[in-house]
Structures are given as structure tokens and as C-alpha cells.
Coordinates of C-alpha atoms in Angstrom, one line a residue:
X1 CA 35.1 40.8 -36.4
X2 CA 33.8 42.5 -33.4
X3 CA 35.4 41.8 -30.1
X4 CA 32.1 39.7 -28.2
X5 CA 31.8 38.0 -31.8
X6 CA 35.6 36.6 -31.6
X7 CA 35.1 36.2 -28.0
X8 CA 32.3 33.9 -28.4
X9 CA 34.1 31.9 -31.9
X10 CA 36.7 31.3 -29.2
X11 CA 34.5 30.1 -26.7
X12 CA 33.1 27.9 -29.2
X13 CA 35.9 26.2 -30.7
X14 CA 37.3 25.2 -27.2
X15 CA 33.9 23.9 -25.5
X16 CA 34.8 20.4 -26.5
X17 CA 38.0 20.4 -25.1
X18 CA 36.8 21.7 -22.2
X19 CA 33.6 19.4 -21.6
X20 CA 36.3 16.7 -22.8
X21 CA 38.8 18.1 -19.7
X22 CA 35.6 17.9 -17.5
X23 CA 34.6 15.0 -17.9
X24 CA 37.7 12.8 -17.6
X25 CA 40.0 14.9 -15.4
X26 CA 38.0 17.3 -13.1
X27 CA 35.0 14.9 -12.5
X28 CA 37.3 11.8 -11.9
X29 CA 39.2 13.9 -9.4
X30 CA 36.4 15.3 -7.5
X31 CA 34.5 11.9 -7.2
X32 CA 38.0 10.6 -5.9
X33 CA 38.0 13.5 -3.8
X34 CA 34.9 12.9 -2.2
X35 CA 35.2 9.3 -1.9
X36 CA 38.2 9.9 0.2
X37 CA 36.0 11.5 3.1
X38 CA 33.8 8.0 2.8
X39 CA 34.4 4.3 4.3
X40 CA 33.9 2.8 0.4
X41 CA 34.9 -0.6 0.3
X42 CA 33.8 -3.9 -1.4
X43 CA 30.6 -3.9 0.0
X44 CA 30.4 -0.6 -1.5
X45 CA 31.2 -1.5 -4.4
X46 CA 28.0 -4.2 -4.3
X47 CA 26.1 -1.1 -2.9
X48 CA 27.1 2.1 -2.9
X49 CA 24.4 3.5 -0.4
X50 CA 26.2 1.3 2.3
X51 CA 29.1 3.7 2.0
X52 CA 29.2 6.5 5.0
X53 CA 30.8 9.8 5.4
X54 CA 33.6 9.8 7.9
X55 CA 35.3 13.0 6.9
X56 CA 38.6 12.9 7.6
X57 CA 38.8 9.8 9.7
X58 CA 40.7 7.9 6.4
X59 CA 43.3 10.9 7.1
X60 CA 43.7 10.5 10.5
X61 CA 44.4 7.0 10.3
X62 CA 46.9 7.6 7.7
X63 CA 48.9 10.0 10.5
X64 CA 48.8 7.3 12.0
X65 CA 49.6 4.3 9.9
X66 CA 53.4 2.8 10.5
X67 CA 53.0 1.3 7.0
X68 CA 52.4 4.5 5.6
X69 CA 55.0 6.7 6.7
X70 CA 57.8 3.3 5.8
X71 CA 55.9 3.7 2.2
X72 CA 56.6 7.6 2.5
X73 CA 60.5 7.5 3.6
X74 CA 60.9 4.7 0.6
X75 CA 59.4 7.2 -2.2
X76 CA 61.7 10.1 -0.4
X77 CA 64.6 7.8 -1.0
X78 CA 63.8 7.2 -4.0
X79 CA 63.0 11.0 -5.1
X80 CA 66.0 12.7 -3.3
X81 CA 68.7 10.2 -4.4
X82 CA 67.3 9.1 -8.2
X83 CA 66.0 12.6 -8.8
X84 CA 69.1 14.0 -8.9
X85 CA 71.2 11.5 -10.0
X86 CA 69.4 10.7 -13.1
X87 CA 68.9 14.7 -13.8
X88 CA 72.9 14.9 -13.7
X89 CA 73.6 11.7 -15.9
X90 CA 70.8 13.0 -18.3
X91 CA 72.7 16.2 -18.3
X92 CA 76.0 14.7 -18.4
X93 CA 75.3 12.6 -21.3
X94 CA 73.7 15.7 -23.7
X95 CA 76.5 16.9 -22.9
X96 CA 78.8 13.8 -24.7
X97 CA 76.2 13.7 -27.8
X98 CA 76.1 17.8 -28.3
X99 CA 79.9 18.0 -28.0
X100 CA 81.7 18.8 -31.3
X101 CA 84.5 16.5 -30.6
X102 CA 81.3 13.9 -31.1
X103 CA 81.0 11.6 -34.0
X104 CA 77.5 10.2 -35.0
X105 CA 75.1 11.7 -32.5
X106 CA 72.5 10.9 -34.4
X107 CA 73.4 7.1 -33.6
X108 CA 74.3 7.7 -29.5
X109 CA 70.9 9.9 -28.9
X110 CA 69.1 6.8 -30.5
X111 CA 71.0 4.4 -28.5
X112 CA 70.8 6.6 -25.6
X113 CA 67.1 7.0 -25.9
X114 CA 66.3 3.6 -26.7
X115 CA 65.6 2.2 -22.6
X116 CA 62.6 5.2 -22.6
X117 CA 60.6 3.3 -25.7
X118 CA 61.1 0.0 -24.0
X119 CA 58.7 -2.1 -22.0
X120 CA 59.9 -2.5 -18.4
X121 CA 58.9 -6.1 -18.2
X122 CA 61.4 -6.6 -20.8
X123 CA 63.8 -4.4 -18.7
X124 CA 63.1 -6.1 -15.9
X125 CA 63.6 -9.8 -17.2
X126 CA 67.2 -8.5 -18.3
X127 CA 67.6 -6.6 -14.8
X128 CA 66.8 -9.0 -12.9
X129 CA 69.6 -11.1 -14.4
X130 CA 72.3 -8.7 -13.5
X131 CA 71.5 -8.1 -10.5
X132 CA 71.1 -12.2 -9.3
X133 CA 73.1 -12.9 -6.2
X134 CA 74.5 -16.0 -7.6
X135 CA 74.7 -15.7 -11.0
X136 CA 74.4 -12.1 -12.1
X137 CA 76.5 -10.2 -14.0
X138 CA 77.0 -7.3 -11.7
X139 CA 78.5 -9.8 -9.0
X140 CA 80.6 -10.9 -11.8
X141 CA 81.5 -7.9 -12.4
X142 CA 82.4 -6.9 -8.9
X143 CA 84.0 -10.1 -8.1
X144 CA 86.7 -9.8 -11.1
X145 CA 88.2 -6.7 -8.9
X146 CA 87.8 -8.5 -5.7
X147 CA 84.8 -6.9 -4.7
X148 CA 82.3 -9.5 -2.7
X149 CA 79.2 -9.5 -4.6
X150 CA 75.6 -8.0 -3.4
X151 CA 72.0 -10.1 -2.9
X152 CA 70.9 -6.7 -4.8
X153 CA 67.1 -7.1 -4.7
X154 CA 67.4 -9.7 -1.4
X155 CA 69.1 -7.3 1.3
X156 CA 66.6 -4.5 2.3
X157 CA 69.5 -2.1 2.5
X158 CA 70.3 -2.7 -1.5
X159 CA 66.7 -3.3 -3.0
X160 CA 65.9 0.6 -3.1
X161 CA 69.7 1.4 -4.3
X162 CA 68.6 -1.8 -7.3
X163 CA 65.8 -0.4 -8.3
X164 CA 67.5 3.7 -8.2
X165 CA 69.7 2.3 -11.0
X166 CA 67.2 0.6 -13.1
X167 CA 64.9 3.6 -12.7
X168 CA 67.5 6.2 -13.9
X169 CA 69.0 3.7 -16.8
X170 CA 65.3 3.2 -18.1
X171 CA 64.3 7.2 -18.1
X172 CA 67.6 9.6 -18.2
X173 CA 67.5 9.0 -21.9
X174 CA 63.9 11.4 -22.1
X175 CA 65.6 13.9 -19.9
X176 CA 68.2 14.0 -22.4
X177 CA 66.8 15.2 -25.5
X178 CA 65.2 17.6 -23.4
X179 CA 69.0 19.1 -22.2
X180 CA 69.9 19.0 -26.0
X181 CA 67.0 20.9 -27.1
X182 CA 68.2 23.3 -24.4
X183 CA 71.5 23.4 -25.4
X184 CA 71.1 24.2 -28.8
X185 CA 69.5 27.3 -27.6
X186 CA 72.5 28.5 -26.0
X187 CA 74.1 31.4 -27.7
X188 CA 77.6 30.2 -29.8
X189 CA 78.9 33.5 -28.9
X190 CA 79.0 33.9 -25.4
X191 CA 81.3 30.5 -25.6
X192 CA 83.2 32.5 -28.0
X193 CA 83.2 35.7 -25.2
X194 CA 84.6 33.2 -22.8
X195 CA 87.0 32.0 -25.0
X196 CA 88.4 35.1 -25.5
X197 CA 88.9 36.0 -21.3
X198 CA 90.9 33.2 -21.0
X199 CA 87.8 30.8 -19.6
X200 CA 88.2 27.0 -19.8
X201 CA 85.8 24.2 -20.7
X202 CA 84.8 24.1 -16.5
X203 CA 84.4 27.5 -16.5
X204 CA 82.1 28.4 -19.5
X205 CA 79.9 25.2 -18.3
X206 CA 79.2 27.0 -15.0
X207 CA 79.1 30.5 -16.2
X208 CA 77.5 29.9 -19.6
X209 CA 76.0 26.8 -19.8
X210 CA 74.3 26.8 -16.8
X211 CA 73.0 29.8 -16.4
X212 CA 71.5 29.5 -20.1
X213 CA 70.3 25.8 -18.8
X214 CA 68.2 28.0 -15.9
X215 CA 64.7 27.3 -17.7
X216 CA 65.5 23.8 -18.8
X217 CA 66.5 22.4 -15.3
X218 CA 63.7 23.8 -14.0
X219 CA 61.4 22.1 -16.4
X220 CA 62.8 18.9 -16.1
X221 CA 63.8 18.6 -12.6
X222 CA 59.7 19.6 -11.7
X223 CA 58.6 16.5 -13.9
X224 CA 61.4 14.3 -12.8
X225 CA 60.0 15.0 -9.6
X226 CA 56.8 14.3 -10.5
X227 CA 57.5 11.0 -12.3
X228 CA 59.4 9.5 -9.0
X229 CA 56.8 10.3 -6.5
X230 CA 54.9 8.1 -8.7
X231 CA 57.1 5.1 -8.4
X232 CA 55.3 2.1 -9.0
X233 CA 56.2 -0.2 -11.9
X234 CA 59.8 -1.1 -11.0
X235 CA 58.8 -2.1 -7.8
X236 CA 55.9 -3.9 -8.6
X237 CA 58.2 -5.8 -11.5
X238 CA 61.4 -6.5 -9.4
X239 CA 60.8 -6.7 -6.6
X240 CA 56.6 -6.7 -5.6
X241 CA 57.3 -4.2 -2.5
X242 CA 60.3 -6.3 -0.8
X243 CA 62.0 -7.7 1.3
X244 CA 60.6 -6.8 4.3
X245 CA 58.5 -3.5 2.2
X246 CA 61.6 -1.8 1.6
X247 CA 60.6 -1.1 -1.9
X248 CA 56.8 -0.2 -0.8
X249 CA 56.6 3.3 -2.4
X250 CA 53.7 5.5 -1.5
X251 CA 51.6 4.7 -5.2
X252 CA 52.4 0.8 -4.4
X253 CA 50.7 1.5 -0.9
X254 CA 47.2 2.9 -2.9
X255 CA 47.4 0.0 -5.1
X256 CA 47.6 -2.8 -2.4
X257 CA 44.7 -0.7 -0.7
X258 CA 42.7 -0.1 -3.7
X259 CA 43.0 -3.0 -5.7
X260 CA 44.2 -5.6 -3.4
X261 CA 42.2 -4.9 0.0
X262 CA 39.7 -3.1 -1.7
X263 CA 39.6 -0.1 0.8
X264 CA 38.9 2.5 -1.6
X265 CA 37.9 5.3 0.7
X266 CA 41.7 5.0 2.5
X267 CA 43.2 4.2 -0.6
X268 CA 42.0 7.9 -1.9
X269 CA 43.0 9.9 0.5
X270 CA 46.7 8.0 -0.3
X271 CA 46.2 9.4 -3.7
X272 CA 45.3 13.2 -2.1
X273 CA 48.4 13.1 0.2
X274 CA 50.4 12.0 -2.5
X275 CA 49.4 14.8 -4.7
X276 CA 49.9 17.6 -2.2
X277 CA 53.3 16.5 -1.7
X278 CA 54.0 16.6 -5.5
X279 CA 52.1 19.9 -5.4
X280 CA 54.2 21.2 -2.7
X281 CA 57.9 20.1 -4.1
X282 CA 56.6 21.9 -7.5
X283 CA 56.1 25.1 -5.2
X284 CA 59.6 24.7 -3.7
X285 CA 61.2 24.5 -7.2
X286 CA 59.4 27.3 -8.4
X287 CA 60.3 29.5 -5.7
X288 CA 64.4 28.2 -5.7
X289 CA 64.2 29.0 -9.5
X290 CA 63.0 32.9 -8.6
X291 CA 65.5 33.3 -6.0
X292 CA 63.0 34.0 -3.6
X293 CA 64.3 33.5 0.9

């Protein structure tokens, strides 16, 4: 088949996906784009032609907002302390299920995996019971080694810690299968190389393992930051943005301004910030992962 003949075959074959990618990705993102640089509101809503351009007025006030930047230091929490911590225990445990010492793995990556396929209200009803001040089972727990229990989601220094724990219990398991994957790719005979110059088990997981892990922490780490910048659902479950907003992420502010005070125009420009932030810590990653000053 001549080259412009294939060329246009191809073109062809992937013009629906395209007009499909169009229509409900790029169009709904410029639309939200625009509407960002507007006053849109209720009475919008009503009548669109009552909407005015302000530029980047919704931005400014943003700068400017107290609410905002509380919103922003509570998803930063949440991204610099969960991120990593559910990364290592996703790691840690595909680890346990790939080992060879390791009896039904078939069984403990189900179990393992299981929280992922779950509905968080369901997660939440059960959380909500171990972490009651009175009667939860954490307190218990602590209390039977002399340990004075925790109002977990009633002390704003504990609520974001709460719902760090839930987060990373209810999503390390998809991480996981993701590190097995990648360490079943590792070459069984660079562990045997090790083996044989005298290396142990800590050091042929950090001059083996994670060096052959490069790709896969990259991978993962990008959309586990991606996933926690969007943190929305626990909060909104457990705890509804308190006490006193300390669980107000930067996705719960656009909701409450969106869909609550109907503020559309501000509650855009939330969504724009938001994304260059994500877009930025995807850059940083990137650039660790090369190596590059």
C-alpha cells in the first residue's frame, strides 16, 4: 500500500477516537478554561449572557483568599506525608507476596487488593468506628498498652493524620500489583551475581532491586501524586472538611464553590491552579528520574 494511502487508512481509523477525545476532554477543558476568566454564577446559570469577563480577577482573589491557601497546605500534607508512605507500604508489601519464602500469594495479593475494589462509604462506616474517641477500636487498642487514646477525626491536629491512614489502607493495594509486575521483570541472575560477591538480602534490594524498580517508581509515584492532589472523597465521607477546615483539601474547596455556593467562575480557576500544580510536581519527577541539577 502506498505511503499517503496508509497515511490516510490511519487517519481514518482513529478520527473517531479523536472527535470522541474532542469532544469530551478538550472541549470540556477549554469551556472550563474560559469560564474561569468569567464572574459565572447562579444567575448565570439562569442566563448565561449575564456572565462578564473579568480576566484574571477570580485569580487574583484566589492569591488572595486565606481559605485557599489553608485548603492548599492541607492537600500538601496530605501529598508529601501519604504519598510516600503509602508508595513504601505498597512496595514493602510486593515485596512479602513476591518473596519465595511466601506461601499462597495468590490468596494475600487478593486480600491485599481487596480495600481498592471497595466502596469508601462502606470503608468509611467501618473507619469511622475505629477511630471513635469513646468507643473505637484504635483507642482500645492504644489503651491496652497504656497509651491515652485520640479524638482522631475531632482534634484538628489528628483529622488529617486519620484520614492519611485510611487513604493509604484503601489504595496501597493498586500500587502493589503494580511493584509485582515490576518485580517480576527483574533479572533472576543479577540476584544470583550478588549472591555470589558475598551481597546480603539489604544489599541486593538497594543495588538490584531498586535500581531495576527505576521505571516502576517513577510511574507510580507520578500517579500517586496525581491521585492525592485530588483528595476529596475521604474527607467529604469522614470528616465533611473538619474541625475547624483541617481536612478542607484543595478539590473539596472547588466543590463547596462550585456546587455549594454556586461561584463557578472562582471555582474554575480552583480547578486550573490545581492542575498546574499536578502538572508541575509531574515535571519535578520527571526531571529527578533523569538525573538532571
Amino acid at each position: 500500500m502506498p505511503q499517503t494511502a496508509a497515511s490516510r487508512a490511519a487517519a481514518l481509523f482513529i478520527a473517531p477516537s479523536l472527535l470522541v477525545i474532542g469532544l469530551f476532554f478538550f472541549l470540556p477543558v477549554a469551556a472550563a478554561l474560559a469560564l474561569s476568566l468569567t464572574d459565572f454564577d447562579l444567575y448565570a446559570l439562569a442566563d448565561p449572557s449575564t456572565a462578564r469577563f473579568v480576566g484574571l480577577k477570580n485569580y487574583a482573589e484566589l492569591a488572595q483568599s486565606a481559605e485557599f491557601w489553608q485548603a492548599l497546605r492541607n492537600t500538601l500534607y496530605f501529598v508529601v506525608v501519604g504519598g510516600p508512605l503509602s508508595v513504601a507500604v505498597s512496595l514493602g508489601t510486593a515485596l512479602l507476596v513476591s518473596s519465595k519464602l511466601t506461601r499462597w500469594k495468590g490468596l494475600w495479593r487478593t486480600v491485599f487488593f481487596a480495600p481498592v475494589v471497595t466502596t469508601l462509604v462502606a470503608v468509611a462506616v467501618v473507619w469511622r468506628y475505629l477511630y471513635n474517641g469513646q468507643y473505637g477500636l484504635l483507642n482500645a487498642a492504644l489503651g491496652a498498652v497504656g497509651i491515652e487514646g485520640v479524638d482522631w477525626l475531632g482534634d484538628p491536629a489528628w483529622a488529617m493524620p486519620a484520614i492519611i491512614g485510611l487513604a493509604v489502607w484503601k489504595n496501597f493495594g493498586y500500587n502493589m500489583i503494580i511493584f509485582v509486575a515490576g518485580l517480576a521483570g527483574v533479572p533472576e541472575e543479577l540476584y544470583e551475581a550478588a549472591r555470589i560477591d558475598g551481597a546480603g538480602w539489604w544489599a541486593q534490594f538497594r543495588h538490584v532491586t531498586l535500581p531495576e524498580l527505576a521505571p516502576t517508581f517513577l510511574f507510580v509515584g507520578v500517579i500517586t501524586m496525581i491521585g492525592y492532589f485530588q483528595l476529596f472523597a475521604e474527607p467529604y465521607v469522614m470528616t465533611e472538611g473538619g474541625p475547624l477546615r483541617s481536612t478542607v483539601s484543595v478539590v473539596y474547596l472547588m466543590y463547596e464553590e462550585g456546587f455549594k455556593w454556586w461561584n463557578l467562575g472562582y471555582a474554575s480557576a480552583v480547578a486550573f491552579v490545581l492542575f498546574a500544580m499536578m502538572l508541575v510536581g509531574t515535571l519535578v519527577q520527571l526531571r529527578l528520574q533523569r538525573g538532571d541539577p
